[in-house]
DNA sequence: TCAAAAGTGTTATCCTTACACCCATGT
DNA sequence: ACATGGGTGTAAGGATAACACTTTTGA
């Protein structure tokens, strides 16, 4: 007879709060966690319905756009429901976690019940290149990773590629690979916890500068979500799921920049947006800009049926 | 106490056989099935390891490139292991299926054990646009779907968009959405089976022209795989996972066409390939072309580290 | 000699990128 | 007046798509 399996559902709920993209987290005794809950095979008809129900229950939020991310089943990577499923010893239920990405345009407004919004940069500070290459990369991450790589060429190549050394371009989509590299190298506090032994120096000392840890494998799920969203931006008009009904083009640009973590070229961004026809000017103006009032736009949802519904390109500054 | 969950793993193994892309299927009493097996929470450390093991065991094949596709958990959609997990009545284990995509360059050569290769066009004949718009679409699919859509605008829009009516462009990536539309409309034999009741006329009569059904939800997983692969071609150099060590540019083009199901422009395809630098001419010639001998090329795996590893565009003929 | 497939050249067009500049408001 | 952010024009370079054309083999 085979052992038992428990399926845990976790949601990365993203929304804009004060111009910054943030993710919904719940706070307990330990580190922050994503909204998560068990899947009940008797009661729940689909994963997505179960997810929507418990996110609303835990955080007071109604989800809009929802997309499945990945199913994590590795033994030894602390699963998000480990605390719900009992002890992690032999004979305990195996926890498989299905991660979801959800987008909501209402982030700023409604107050969450037992949750609050945390910008993703808290968990991945090195992923924010909007004001140039983050110093922490060359001051802390790269030296530690190269020490770990020792003189193994395969490891060195990964470090150079993922952290844009020697002229390699920063690829903002590879969030998960970077996190996994840090995890493998023991630079994520989660790695030590999962191995249930202390590594000492580097991990603990650097911990905070490399991003706040999360419960279970939640930071891994968050990395998956951020990478997926950064990629999807470029070929599907998903940004608009994060925007209010009307918005200025600058607000749209700030949202895209906040998600992708790179600075964009203002003029070309505008041109690109209007050329796609995804957006419609309303003639009305938004006065509180600090300068000249900006025109308000809305997303042309209908327009998508006729076109091939493309995404956005990222015209780098 | 909650009910039990069983996790089933299914693999869509794709390879080129005689110039056509095909998928590995196993034959039993009923309809064809994908290689599939249960996940043992006690013995299996990761999904991927378990998958590689039982695919080799069932089909004699070693997998190369492997990627997780999606996890299906809907109640009522016949799960692939329903026959392994006992009856589908109340109290039976809930089956959740995790689908994987695997690519192999050795499709043509090694003989499979209890499996054989089937071109995907058997299961999705309307997805092959290489010789123009398939007649079955306008002769059978569209009339049946519009009848089903009745006069519901939302359904009509889906039909028109997905099957390229009224000037909408055929989007070859949306394989899953098209299959799901046919399923919803009762035009896939699987839909009747899942409802355990007979629909009569349309479904049965059209069945074969709209593609051979598969066991469980395997055709859904295959549709997911084909759509994912068609999309991935455009932004990652995955075609080369399907090619032998050396190949001609025509063979490469035929493979891309076979996967994406659309005809490509020969001259521009060649130019695009060489421009990316993904490929290196060997100076040697392949004589058996039927015409002028063609130069042999190889994939520059090394080249990927320096570049941003792009995919291919699809220059339509 | 002809069919079949490989391979080259050229051009119009579109998109991207970059640069320079003007406009409308608040202080 | 001037700082701040909104918004427009234009031109170079590269990629795409479409065209016509030459080359090398086997039958």
XYZ file of C-alpha atoms (C1' of nucleotides) in Angstrom, chain B residues 250 266-267 270-271 289 292 294-295, chain C residues 3-11:
18
model
C 15.283 21.789 -45.099
C 11.905 28.722 -47.427
C 14.290 31.546 -48.209
C 17.038 29.943 -43.945
C 18.083 33.528 -43.504
C 17.861 15.212 -51.234
C 21.053 19.476 -55.382
C 22.345 20.222 -49.154
C 24.887 21.368 -46.614
C 12.570 18.300 -62.771
C 13.636 18.966 -58.070
C 15.564 20.925 -54.419
C 19.453 24.055 -52.681
C 20.913 28.442 -52.269
C 21.682 33.926 -53.390
C 20.316 38.880 -54.275
C 17.350 42.793 -53.909
C 13.806 45.758 -52.390
